[in-house]
Coordinates of C-alpha atoms in Angstrom, one line a residue:
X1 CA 90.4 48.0 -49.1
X2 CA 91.6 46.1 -46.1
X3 CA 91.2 49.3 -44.0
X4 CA 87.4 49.5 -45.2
X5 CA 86.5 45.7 -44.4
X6 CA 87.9 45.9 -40.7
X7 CA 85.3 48.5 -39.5
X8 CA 82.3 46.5 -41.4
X9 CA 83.0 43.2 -39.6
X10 CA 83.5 44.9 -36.2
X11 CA 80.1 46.5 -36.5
X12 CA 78.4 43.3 -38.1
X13 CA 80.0 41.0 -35.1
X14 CA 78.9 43.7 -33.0
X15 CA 75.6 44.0 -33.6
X16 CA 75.1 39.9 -33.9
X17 CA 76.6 39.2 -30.5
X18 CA 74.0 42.4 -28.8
X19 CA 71.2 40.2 -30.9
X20 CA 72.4 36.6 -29.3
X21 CA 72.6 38.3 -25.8
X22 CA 69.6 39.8 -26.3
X23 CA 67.7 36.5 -26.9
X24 CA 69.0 35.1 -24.1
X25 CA 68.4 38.3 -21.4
X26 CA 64.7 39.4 -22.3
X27 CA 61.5 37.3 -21.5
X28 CA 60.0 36.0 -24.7
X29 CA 60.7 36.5 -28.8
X30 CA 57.9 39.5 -27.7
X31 CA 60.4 41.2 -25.6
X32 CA 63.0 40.4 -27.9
X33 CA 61.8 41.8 -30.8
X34 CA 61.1 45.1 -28.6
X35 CA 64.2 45.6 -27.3
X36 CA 65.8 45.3 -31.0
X37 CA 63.6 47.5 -32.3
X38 CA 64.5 50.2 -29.8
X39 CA 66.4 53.3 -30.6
X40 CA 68.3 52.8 -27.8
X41 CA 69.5 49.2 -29.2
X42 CA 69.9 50.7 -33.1
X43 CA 72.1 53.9 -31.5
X44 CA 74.6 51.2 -29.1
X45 CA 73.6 47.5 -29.5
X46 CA 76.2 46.6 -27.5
X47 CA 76.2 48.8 -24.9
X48 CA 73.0 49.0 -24.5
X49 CA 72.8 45.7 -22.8
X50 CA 74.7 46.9 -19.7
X51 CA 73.9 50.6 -19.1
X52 CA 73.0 50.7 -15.6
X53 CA 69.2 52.1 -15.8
X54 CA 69.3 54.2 -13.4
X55 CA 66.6 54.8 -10.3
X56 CA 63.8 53.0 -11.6
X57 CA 60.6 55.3 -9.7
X58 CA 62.0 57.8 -11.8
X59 CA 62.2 55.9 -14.4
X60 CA 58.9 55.0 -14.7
X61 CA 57.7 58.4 -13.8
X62 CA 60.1 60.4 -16.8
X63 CA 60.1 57.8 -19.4
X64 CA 58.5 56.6 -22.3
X65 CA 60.8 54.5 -23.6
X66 CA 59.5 50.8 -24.4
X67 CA 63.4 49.3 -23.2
X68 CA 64.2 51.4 -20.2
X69 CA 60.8 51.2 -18.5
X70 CA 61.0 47.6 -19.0
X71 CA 64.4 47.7 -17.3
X72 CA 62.9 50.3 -14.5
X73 CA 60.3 47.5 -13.9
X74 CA 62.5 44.4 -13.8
X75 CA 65.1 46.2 -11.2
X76 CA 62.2 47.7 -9.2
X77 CA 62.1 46.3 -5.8
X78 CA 58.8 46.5 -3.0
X79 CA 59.1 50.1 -1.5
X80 CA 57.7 49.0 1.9
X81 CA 60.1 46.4 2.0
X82 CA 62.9 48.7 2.0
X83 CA 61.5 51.2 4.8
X84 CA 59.7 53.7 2.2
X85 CA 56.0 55.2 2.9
X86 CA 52.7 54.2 1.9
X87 CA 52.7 57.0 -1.2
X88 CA 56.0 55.3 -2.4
X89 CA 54.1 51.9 -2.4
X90 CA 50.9 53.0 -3.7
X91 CA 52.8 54.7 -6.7
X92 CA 54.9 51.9 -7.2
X93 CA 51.5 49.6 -7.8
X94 CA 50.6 51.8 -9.9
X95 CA 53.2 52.1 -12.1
X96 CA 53.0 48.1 -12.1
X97 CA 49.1 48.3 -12.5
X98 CA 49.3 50.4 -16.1
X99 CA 52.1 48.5 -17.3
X100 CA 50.8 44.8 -16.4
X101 CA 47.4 45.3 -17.8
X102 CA 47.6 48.2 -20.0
X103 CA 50.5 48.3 -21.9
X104 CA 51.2 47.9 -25.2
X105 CA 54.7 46.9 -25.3
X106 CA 54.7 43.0 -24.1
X107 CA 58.3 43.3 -22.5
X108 CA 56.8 45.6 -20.5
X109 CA 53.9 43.4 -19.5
X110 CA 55.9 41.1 -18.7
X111 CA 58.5 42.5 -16.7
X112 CA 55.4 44.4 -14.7
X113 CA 54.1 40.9 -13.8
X114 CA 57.5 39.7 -13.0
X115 CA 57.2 42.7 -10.6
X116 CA 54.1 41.6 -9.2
X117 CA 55.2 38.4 -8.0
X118 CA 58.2 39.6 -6.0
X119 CA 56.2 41.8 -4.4
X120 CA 53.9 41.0 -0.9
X121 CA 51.8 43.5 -1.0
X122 CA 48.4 42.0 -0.9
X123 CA 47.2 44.5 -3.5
X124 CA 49.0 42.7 -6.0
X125 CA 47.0 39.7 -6.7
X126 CA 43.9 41.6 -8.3
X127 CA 46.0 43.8 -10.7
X128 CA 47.5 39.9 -11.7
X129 CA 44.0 38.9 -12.0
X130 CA 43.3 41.6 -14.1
X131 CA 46.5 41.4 -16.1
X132 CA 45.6 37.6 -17.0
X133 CA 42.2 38.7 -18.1
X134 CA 43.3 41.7 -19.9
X135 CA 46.1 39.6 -21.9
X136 CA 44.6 39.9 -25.4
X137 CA 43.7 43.5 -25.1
X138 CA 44.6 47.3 -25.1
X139 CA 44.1 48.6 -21.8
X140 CA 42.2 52.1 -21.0
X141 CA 44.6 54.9 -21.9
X142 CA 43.8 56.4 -18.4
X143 CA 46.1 54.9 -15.8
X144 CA 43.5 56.2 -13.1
X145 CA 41.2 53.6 -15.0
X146 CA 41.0 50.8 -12.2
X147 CA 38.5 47.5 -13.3
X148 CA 36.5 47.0 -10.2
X149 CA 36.0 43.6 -9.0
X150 CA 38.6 41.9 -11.0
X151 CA 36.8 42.8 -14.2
X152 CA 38.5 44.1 -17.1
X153 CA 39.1 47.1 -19.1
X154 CA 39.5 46.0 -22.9
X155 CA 39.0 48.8 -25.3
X156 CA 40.7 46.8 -28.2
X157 CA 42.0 44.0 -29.4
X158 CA 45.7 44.2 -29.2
X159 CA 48.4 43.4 -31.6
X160 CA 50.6 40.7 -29.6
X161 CA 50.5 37.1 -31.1
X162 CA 48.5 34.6 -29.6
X163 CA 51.7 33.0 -28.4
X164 CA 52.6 36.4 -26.2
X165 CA 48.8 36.2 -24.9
X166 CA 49.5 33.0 -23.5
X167 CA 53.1 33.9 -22.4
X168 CA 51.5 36.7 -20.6
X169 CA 48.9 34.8 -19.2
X170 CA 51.4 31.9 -18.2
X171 CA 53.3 34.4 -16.0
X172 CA 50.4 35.7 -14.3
X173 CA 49.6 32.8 -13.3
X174 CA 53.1 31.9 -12.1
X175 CA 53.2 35.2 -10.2
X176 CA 50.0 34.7 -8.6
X177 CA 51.3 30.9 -6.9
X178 CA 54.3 32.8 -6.1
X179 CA 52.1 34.8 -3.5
X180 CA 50.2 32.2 -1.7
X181 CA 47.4 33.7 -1.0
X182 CA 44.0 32.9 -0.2
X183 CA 42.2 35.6 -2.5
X184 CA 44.3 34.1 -5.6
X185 CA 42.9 30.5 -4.9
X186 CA 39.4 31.0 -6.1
X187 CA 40.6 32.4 -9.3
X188 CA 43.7 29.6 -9.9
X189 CA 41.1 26.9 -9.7
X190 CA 38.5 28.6 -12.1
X191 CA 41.6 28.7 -14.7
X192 CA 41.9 24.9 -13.7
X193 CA 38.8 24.0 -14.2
X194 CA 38.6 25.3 -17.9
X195 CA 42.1 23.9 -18.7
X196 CA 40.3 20.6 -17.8
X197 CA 37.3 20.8 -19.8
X198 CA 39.1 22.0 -22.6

């Protein structure tokens, strides 16, 4: 009887310490309850924490799993920034692009826009824009579905909570200070504006 109780606790403590670490690592109860949901997290809910995720371009390009493309986006790093071509960078947006304003996984909204911040590419600040607009909503399906003009593409309603809109929303709007620049001002005082009135 002993013998069967060790095994039981092991697994229970297990599994509760990958849950406690979990709520502390991932952005949000959104990206939380993701990541626990995950096969990855039911098959290893330890281990899962601290595989290494590998090269996230490919990644992002293989993948359609909700926990590893959110770890692909949080590791991936500006390709011009680190001496790759103009194809690398323009993929690498537009991995970013589907997944900030089109996804339907919030961690991996999230993590996109966490992207977006750290990186200077100029084209950045529209798909933020765009990503802050499209918060409450199911993208187009069609990654080569681009909103021209800052507008958005919402198909649907989505499922995320009103409080994972606004989270989303919040760290657009974070990212966008982050860059600085001139074409994000126009669109940071709007927001300011209605936050005032309201």
């Amino acid at each position: 009887m002993a013998g069967d109780t060790v095994p039981k606790c092991s697994s229970s403590c297990r599994k509760f310490f990958g849950i406690l670490l979990a709520g502390s690592l991932l952005p949000g109860c959104a990206g939380t309850w993701d990541f626990l949901t995950s096969e990855r997290f039911k098959s290893r809910p330890v281990g899962s924490l601290f595989d290494s995720n590998g090269d996230p371009m490919t990644i992002l390009e293989t993948s359609n799993d909700g926990h590893q493309r959110a770890l692909a986006l949080r590791d991936l790093r500006e390709p011009k920034r680190k001496g790759k071509s103009e194809a690398e960078q323009e993929k690498a947006l537009t991995f970013l692009r589907t997944s900030a304003v089109n996804d339907s996984r919030a961690m991996c909204r999230l993590e996109a826009i966490e992207a977006l911040g750290r990186f200077e590419d100029p084209r950045a600040v529209p798909i933020l824009i765009d990503a802050y607009k499209n918060a409450g909503y199911e993208g187009s399906s069609d990654p080569n579905v681009k909103p021209a003009g800052g507008a958005s593409i919402p198909s649907a309603a989505s499922t995320f909570t009103p409080d994972t809109v606004t989270d989303i929303q919040v760290r657009a709007i974070h990212a966008l200070g982050k860059h600085r620049k001139p074409e994000a001002l126009p669109f940071l005082c709007e927001i300011a504006s209605m936050r005032i009135e309201s």
